[in-house]
mmCIF file with all atom_site columns, C-alpha atoms in Angstrom:
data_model
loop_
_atom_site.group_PDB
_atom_site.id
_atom_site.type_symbol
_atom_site.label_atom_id
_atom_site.label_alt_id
_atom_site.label_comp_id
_atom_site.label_asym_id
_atom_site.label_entity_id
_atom_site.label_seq_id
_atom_site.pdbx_PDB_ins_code
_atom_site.Cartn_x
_atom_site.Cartn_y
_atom_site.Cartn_z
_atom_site.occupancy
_atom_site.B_iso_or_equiv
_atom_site.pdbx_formal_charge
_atom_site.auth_seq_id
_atom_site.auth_comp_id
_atom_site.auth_asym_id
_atom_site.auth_atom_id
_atom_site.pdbx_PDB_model_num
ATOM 1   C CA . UNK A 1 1   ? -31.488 -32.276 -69.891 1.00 0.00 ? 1   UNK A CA 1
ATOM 2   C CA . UNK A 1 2   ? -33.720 -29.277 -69.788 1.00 0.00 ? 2   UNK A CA 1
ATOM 3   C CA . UNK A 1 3   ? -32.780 -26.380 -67.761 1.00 0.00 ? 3   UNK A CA 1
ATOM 4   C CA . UNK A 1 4   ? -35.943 -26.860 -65.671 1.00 0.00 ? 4   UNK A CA 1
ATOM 5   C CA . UNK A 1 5   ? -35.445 -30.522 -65.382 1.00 0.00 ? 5   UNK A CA 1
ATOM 6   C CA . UNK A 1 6   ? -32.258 -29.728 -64.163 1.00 0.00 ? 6   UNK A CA 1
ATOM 7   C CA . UNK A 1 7   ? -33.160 -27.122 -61.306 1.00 0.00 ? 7   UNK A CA 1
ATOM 8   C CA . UNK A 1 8   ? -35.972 -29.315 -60.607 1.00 0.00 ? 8   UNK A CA 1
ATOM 9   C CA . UNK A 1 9   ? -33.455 -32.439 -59.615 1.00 0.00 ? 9   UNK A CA 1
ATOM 10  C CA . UNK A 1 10  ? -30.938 -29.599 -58.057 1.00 0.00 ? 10  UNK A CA 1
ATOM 11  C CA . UNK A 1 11  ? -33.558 -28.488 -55.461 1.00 0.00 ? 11  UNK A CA 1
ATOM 12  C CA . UNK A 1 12  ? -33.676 -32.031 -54.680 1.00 0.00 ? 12  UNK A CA 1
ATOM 13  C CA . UNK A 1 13  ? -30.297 -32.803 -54.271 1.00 0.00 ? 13  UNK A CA 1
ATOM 14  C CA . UNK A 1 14  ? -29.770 -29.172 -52.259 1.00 0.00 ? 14  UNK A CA 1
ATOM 15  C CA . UNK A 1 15  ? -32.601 -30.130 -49.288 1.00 0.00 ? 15  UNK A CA 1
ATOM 16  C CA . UNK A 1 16  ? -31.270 -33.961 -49.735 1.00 0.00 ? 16  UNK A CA 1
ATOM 17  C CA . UNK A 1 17  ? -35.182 -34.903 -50.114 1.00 0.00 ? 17  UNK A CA 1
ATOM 18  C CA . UNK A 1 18  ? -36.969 -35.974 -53.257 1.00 0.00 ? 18  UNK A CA 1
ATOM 19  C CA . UNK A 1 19  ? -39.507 -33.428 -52.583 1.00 0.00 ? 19  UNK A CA 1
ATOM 20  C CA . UNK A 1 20  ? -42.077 -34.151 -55.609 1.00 0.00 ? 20  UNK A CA 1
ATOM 21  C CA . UNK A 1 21  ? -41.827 -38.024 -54.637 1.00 0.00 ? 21  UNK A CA 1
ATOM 22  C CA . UNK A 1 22  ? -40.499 -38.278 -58.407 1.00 0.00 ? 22  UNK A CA 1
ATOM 23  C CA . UNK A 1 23  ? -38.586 -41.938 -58.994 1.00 0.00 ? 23  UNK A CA 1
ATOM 24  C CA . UNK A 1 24  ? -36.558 -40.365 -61.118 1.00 0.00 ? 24  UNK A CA 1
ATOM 25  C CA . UNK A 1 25  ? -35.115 -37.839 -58.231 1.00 0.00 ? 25  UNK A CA 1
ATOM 26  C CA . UNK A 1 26  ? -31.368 -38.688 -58.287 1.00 0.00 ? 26  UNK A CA 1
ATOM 27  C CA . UNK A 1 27  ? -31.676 -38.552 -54.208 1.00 0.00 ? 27  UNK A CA 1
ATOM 28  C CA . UNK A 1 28  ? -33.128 -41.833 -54.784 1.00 0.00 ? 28  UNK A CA 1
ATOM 29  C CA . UNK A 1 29  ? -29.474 -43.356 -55.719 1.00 0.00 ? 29  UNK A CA 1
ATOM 30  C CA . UNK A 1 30  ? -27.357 -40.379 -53.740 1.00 0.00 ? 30  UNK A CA 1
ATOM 31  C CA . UNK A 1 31  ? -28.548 -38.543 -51.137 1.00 0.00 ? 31  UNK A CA 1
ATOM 32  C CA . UNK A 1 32  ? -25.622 -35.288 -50.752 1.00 0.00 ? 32  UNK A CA 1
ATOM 33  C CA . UNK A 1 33  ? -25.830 -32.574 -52.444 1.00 0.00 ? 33  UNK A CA 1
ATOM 34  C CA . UNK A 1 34  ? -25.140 -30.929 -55.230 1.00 0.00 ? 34  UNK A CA 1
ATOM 35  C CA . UNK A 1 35  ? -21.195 -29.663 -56.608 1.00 0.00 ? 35  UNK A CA 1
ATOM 36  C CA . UNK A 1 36  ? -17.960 -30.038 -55.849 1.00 0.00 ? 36  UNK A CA 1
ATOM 37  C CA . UNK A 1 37  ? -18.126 -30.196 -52.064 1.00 0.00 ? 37  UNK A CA 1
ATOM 38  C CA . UNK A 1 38  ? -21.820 -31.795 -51.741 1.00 0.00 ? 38  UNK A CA 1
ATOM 39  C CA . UNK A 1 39  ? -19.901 -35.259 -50.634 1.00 0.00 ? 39  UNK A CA 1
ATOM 40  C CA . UNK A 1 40  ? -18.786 -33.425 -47.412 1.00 0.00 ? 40  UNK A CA 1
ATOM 41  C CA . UNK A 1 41  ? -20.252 -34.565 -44.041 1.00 0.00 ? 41  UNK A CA 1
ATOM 42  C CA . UNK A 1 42  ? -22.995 -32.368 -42.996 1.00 0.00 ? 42  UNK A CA 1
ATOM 43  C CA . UNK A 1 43  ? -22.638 -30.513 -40.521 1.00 0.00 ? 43  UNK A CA 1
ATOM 44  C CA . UNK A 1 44  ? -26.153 -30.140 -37.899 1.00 0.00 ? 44  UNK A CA 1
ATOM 45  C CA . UNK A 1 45  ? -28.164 -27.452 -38.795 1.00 0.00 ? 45  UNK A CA 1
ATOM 46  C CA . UNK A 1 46  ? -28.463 -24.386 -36.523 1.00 0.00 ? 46  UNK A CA 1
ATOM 47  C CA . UNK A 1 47  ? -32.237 -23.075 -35.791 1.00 0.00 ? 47  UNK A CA 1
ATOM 48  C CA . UNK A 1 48  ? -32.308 -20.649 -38.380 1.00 0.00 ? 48  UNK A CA 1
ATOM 49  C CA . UNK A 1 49  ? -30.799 -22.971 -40.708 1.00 0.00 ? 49  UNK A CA 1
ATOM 50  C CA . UNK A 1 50  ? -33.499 -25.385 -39.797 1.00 0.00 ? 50  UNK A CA 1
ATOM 51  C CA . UNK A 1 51  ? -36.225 -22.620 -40.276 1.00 0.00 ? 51  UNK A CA 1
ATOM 52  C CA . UNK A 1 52  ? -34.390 -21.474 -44.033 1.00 0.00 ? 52  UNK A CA 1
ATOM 53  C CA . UNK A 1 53  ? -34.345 -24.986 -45.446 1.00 0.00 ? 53  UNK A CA 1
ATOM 54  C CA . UNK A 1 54  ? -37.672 -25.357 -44.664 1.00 0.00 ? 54  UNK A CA 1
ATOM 55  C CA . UNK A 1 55  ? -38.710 -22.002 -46.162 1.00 0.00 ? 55  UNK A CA 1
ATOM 56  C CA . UNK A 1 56  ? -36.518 -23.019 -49.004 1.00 0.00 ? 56  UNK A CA 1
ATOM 57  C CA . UNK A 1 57  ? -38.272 -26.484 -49.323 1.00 0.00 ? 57  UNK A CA 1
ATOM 58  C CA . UNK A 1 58  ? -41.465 -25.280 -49.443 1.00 0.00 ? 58  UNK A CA 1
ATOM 59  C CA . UNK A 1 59  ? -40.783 -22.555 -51.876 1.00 0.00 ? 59  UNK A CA 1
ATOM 60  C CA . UNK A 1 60  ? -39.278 -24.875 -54.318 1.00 0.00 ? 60  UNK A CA 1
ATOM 61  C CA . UNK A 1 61  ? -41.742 -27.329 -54.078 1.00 0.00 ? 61  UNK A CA 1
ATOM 62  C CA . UNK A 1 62  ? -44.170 -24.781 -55.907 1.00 0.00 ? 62  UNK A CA 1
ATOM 63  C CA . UNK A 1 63  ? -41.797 -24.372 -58.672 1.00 0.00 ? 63  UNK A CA 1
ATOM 64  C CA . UNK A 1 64  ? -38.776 -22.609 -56.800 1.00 0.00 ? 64  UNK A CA 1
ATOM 65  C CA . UNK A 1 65  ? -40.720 -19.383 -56.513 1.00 0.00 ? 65  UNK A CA 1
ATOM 66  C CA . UNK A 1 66  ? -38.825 -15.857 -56.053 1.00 0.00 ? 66  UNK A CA 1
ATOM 67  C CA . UNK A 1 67  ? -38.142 -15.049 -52.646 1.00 0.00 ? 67  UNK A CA 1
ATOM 68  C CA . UNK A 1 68  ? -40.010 -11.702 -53.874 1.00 0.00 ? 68  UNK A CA 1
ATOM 69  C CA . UNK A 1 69  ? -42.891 -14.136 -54.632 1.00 0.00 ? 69  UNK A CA 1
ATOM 70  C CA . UNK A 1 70  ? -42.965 -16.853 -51.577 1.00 0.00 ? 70  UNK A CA 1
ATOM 71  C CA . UNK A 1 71  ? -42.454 -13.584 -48.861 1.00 0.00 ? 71  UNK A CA 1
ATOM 72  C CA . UNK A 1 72  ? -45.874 -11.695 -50.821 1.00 0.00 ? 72  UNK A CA 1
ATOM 73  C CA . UNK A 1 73  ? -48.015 -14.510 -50.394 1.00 0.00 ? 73  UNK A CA 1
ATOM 74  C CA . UNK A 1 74  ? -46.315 -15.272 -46.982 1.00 0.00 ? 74  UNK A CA 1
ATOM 75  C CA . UNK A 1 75  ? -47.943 -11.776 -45.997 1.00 0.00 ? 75  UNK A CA 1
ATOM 76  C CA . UNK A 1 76  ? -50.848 -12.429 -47.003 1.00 0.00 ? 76  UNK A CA 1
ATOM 77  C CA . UNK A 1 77  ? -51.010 -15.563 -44.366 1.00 0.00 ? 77  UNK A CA 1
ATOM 78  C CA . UNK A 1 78  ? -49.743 -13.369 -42.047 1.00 0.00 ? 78  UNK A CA 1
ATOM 79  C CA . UNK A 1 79  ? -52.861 -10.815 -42.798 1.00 0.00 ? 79  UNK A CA 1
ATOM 80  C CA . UNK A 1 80  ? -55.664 -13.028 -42.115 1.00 0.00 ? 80  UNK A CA 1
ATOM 81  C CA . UNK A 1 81  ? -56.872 -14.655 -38.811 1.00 0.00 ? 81  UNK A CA 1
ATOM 82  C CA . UNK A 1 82  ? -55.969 -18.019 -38.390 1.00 0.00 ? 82  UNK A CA 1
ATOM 83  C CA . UNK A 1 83  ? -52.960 -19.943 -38.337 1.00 0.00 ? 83  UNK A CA 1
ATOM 84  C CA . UNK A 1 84  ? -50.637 -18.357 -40.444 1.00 0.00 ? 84  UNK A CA 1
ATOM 85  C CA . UNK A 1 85  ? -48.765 -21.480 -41.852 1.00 0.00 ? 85  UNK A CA 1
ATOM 86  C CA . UNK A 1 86  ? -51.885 -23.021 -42.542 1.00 0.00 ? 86  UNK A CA 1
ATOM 87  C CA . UNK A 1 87  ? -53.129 -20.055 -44.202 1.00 0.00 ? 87  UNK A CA 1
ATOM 88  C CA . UNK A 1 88  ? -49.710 -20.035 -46.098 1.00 0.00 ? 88  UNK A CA 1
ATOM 89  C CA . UNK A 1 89  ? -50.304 -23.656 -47.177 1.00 0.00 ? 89  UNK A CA 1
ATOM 90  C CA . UNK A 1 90  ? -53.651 -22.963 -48.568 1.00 0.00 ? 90  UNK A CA 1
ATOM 91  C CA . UNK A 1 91  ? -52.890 -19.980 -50.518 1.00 0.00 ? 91  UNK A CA 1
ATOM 92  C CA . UNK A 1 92  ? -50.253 -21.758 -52.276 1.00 0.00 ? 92  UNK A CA 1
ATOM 93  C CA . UNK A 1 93  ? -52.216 -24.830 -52.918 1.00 0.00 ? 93  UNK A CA 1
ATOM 94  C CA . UNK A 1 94  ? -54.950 -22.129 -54.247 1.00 0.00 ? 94  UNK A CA 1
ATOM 95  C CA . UNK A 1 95  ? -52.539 -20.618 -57.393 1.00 0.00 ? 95  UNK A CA 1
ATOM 96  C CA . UNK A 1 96  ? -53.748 -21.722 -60.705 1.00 0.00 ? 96  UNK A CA 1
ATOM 97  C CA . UNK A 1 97  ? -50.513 -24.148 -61.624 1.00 0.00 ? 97  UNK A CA 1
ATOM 98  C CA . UNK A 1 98  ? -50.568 -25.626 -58.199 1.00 0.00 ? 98  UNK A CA 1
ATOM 99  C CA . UNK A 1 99  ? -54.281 -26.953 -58.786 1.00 0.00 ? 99  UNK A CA 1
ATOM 100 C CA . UNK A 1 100 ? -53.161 -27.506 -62.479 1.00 0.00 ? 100 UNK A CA 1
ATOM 101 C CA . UNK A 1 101 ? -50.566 -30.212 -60.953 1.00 0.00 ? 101 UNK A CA 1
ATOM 102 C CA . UNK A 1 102 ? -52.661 -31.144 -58.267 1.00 0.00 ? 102 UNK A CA 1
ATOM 103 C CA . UNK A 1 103 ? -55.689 -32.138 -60.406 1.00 0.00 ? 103 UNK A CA 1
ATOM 104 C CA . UNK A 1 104 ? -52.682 -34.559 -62.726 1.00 0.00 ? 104 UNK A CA 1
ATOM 105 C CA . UNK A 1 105 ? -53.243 -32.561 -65.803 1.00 0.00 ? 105 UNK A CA 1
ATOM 106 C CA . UNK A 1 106 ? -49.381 -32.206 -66.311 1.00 0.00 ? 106 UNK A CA 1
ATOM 107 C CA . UNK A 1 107 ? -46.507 -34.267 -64.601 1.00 0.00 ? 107 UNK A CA 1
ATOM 108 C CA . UNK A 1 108 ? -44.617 -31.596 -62.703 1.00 0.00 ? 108 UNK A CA 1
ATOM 109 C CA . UNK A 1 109 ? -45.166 -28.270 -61.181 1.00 0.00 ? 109 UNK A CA 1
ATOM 110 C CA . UNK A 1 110 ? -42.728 -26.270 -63.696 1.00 0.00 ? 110 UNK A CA 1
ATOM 111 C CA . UNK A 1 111 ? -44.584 -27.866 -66.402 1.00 0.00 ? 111 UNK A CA 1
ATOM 112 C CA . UNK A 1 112 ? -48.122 -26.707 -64.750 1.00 0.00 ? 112 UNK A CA 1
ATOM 113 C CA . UNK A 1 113 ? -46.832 -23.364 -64.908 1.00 0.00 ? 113 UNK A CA 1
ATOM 114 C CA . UNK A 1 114 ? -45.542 -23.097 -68.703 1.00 0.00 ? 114 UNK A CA 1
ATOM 115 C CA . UNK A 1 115 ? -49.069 -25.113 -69.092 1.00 0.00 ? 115 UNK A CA 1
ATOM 116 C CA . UNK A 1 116 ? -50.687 -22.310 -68.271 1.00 0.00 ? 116 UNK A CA 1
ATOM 117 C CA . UNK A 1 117 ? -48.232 -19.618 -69.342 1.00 0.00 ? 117 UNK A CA 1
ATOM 118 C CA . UNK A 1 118 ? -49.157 -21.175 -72.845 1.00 0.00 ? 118 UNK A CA 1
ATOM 119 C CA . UNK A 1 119 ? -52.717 -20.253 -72.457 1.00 0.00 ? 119 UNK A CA 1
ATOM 120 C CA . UNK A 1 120 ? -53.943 -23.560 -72.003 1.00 0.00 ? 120 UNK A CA 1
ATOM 121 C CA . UNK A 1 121 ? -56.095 -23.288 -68.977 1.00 0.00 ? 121 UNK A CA 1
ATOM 122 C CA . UNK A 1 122 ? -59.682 -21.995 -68.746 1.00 0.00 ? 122 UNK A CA 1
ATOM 123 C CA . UNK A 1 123 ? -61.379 -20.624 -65.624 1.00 0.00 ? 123 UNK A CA 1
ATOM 124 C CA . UNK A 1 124 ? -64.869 -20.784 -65.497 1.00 0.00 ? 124 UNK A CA 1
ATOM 125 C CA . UNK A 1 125 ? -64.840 -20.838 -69.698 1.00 0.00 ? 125 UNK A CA 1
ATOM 126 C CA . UNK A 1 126 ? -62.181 -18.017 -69.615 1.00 0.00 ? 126 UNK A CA 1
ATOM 127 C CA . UNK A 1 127 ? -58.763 -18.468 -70.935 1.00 0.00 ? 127 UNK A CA 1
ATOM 128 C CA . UNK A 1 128 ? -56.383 -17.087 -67.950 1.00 0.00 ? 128 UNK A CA 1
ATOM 129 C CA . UNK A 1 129 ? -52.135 -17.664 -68.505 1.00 0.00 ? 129 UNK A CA 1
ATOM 130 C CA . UNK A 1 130 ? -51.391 -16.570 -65.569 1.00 0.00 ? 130 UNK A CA 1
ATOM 131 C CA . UNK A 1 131 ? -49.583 -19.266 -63.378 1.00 0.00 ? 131 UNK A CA 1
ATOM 132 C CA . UNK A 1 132 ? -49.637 -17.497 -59.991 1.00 0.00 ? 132 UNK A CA 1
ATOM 133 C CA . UNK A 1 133 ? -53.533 -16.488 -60.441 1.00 0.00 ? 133 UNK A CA 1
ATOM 134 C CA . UNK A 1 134 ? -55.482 -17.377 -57.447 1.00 0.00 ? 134 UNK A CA 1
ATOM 135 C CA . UNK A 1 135 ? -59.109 -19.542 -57.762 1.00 0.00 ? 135 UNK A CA 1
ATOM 136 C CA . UNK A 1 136 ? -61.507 -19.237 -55.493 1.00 0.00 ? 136 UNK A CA 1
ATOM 137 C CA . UNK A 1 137 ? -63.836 -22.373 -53.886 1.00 0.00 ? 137 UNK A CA 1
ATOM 138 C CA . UNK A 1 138 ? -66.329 -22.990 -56.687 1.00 0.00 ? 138 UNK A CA 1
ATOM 139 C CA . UNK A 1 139 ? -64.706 -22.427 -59.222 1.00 0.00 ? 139 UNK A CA 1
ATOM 140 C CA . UNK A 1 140 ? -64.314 -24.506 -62.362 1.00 0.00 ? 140 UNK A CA 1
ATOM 141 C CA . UNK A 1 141 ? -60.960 -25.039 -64.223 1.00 0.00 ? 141 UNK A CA 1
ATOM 142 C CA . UNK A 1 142 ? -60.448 -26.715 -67.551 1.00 0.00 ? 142 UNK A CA 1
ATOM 143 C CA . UNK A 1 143 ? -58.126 -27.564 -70.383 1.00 0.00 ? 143 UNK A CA 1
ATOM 144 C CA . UNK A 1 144 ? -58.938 -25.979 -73.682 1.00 0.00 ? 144 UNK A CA 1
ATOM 145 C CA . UNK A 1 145 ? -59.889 -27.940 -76.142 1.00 0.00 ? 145 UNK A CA 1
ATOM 146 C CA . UNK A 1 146 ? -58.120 -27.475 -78.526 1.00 0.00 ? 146 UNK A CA 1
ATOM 147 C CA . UNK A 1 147 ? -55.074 -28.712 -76.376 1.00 0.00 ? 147 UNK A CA 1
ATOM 148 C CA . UNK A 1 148 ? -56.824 -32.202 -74.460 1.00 0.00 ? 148 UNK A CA 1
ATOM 149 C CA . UNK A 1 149 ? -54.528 -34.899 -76.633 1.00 0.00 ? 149 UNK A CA 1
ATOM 150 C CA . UNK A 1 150 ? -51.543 -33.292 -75.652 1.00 0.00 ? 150 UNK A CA 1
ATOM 151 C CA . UNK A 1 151 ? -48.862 -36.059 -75.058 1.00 0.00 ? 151 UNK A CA 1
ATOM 152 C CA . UNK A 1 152 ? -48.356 -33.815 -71.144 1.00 0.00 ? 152 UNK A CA 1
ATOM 153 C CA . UNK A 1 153 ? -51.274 -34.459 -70.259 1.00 0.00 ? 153 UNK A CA 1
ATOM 154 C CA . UNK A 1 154 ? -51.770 -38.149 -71.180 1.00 0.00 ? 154 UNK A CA 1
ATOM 155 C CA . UNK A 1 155 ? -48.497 -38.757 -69.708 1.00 0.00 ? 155 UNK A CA 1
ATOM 156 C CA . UNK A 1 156 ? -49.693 -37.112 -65.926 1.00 0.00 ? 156 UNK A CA 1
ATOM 157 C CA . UNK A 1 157 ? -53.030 -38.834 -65.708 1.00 0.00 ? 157 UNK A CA 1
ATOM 158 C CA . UNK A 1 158 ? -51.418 -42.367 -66.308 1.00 0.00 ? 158 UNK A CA 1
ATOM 159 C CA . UNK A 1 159 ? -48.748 -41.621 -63.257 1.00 0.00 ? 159 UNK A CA 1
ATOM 160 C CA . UNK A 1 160 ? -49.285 -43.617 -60.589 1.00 0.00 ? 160 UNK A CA 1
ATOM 161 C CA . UNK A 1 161 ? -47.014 -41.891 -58.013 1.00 0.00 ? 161 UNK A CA 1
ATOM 162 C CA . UNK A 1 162 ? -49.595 -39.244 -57.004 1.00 0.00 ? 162 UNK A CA 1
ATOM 163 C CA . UNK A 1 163 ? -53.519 -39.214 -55.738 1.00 0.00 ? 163 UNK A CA 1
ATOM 164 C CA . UNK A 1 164 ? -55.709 -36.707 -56.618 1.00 0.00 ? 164 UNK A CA 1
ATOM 165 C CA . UNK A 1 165 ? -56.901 -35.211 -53.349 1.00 0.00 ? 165 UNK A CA 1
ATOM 166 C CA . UNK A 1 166 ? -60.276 -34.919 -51.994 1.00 0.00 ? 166 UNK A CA 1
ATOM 167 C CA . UNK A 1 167 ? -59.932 -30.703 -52.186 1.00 0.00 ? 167 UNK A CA 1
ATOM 168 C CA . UNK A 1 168 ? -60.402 -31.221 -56.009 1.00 0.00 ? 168 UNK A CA 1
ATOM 169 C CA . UNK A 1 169 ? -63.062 -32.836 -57.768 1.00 0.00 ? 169 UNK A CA 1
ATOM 170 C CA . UNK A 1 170 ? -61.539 -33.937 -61.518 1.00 0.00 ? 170 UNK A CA 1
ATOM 171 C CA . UNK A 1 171 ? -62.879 -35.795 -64.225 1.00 0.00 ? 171 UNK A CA 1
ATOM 172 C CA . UNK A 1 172 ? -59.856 -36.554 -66.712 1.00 0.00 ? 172 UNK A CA 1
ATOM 173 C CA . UNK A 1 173 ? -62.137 -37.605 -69.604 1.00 0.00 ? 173 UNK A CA 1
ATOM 174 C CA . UNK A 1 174 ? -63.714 -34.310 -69.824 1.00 0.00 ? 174 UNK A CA 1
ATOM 175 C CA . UNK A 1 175 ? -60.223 -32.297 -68.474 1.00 0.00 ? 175 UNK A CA 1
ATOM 176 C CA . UNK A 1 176 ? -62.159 -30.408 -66.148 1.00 0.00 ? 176 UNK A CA 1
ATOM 177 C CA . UNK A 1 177 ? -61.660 -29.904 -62.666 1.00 0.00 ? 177 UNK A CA 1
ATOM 178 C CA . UNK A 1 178 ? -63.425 -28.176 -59.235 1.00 0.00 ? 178 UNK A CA 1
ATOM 179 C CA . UNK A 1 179 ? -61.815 -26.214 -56.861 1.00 0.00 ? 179 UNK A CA 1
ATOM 180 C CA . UNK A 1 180 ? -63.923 -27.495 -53.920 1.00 0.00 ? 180 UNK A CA 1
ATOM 181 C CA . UNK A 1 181 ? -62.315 -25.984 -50.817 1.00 0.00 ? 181 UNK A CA 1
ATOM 182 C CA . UNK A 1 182 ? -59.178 -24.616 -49.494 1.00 0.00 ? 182 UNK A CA 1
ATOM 183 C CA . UNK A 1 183 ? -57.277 -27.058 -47.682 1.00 0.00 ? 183 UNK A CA 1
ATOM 184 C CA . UNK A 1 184 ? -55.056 -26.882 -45.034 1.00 0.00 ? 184 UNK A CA 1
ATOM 185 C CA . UNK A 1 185 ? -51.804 -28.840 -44.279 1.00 0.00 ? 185 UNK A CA 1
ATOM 186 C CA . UNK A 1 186 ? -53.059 -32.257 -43.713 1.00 0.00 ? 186 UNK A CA 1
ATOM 187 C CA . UNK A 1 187 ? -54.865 -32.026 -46.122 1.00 0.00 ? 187 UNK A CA 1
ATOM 188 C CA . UNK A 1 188 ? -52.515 -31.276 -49.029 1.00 0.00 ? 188 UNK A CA 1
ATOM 189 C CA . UNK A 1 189 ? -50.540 -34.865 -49.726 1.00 0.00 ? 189 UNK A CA 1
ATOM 190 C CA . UNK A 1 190 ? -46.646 -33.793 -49.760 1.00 0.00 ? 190 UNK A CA 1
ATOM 191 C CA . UNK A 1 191 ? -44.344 -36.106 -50.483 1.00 0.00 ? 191 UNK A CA 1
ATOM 192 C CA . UNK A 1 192 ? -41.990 -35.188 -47.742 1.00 0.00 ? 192 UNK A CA 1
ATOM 193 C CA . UNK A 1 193 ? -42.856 -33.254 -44.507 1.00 0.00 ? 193 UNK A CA 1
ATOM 194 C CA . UNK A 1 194 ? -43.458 -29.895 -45.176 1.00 0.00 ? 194 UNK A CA 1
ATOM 195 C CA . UNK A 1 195 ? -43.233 -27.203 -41.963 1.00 0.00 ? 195 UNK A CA 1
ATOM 196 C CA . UNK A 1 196 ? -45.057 -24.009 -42.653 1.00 0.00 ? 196 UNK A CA 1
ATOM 197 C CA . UNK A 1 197 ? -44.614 -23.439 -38.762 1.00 0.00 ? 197 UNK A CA 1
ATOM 198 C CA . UNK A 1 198 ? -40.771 -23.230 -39.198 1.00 0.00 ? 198 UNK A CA 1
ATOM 199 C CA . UNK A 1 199 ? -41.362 -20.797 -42.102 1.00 0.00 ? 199 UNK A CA 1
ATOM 200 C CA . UNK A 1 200 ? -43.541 -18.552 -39.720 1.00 0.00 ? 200 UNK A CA 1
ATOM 201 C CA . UNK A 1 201 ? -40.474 -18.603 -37.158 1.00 0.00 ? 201 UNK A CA 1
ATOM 202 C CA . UNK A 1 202 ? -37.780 -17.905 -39.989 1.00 0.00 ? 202 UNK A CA 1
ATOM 203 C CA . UNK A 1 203 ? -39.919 -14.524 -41.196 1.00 0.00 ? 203 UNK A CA 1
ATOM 204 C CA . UNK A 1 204 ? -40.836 -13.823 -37.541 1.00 0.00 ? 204 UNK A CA 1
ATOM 205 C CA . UNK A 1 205 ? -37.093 -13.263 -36.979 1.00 0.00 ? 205 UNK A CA 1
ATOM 206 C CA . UNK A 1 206 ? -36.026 -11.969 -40.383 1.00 0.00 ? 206 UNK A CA 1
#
């Protein structure tokens, strides 16, 4: 097993979820946690353990990004008017491997971001390999060609387990996709509930 494979299946077993909706997720068969002591009875969670597994949740739903990472972009909610865990929610959903997943192009999220850590990804005809890069409404992402019979990306478009959403306009045959609009949480289709508002309350008090 790959090490990302297997962080992938711990953050699972950690917030007891199978967060990606994988059937693979060994939460399917077992639902405590990971180690030694991961059989013990849980105990309930206090508020702010409520509000840090939710943090934690989302933040490893996006590839178990760096608390350095999730609390920048966090910010950056906080910064503009509006709801701030909607705001958090689409700036997330707005980083180049996140719409990489979204659009099926690859089957996970840590695979969207080596995808495009490998160079490639195209933005508006320009090679970009960075996996936290932000694209704007309107804009156009592709795969190069060079790399469209990859055995990935065959692999994610036949999975039936997730939709495309309506944010995204994709056309697998040509491996091209739009960034229509930024979307907010109901829009974006999680597997599990995810509770930006929680996340706003954790940081609000820490």
């Amino acid at each position: 097993m790959t090490k990302r494979t297997s962080a992938k299946y711990k953050i699972d077993r950690r917030m007891g979820e199978n967060i990606w909706g994988r059937p693979k997720s060994p939460v399917n068969k077992r639902e405590y946690g990971p180690g030694q002591h991961g059989q013990r009875r849980k105990n309930k969670l206090s508020d702010f353990g409520t509000q840090l597994r939710a943090k934690q949740k989302l933040k490893g739903y996006y590839g178990d990004l760096t608390e350095k990472q999730f609390r920048k972009i966090y910010g950056e909610a906080e910064r503009v008017k509006g709801d701030t865990g909607e705001m958090l929610v689409g700036l997330l959903e707005r980083r180049l491997d996140a719409v990489v997943y979204r659009a099926k192009l690859v089957p996970t999220i840590f695979a969207a971001r080596q995808f495009v850590n490998h160079g490639h990804v195209l933005v508006n005809g320009k090679r970009v390999n960075i996996a936290s890069y932000r694209v704007a409404e309107g804009d156009v992402i592709s795969v190069r060609e060079k790399s469209r019979q990859m055995g990935l990306i065959l692999e994610a478009i036949a999975l039936t387990e997730r939709d495309v959403p309506d944010y995204l306009e994709v056309d697998h045959n040509k491996m091209v996709v739009k960034f229509v609009r930024t979307p907010g949480l109901g829009d974006v289709p999680y597997p599990v509930q995810m509770e930006p508002n929680l996340v706003v309350e954790y940081y609000a008090k820490n």
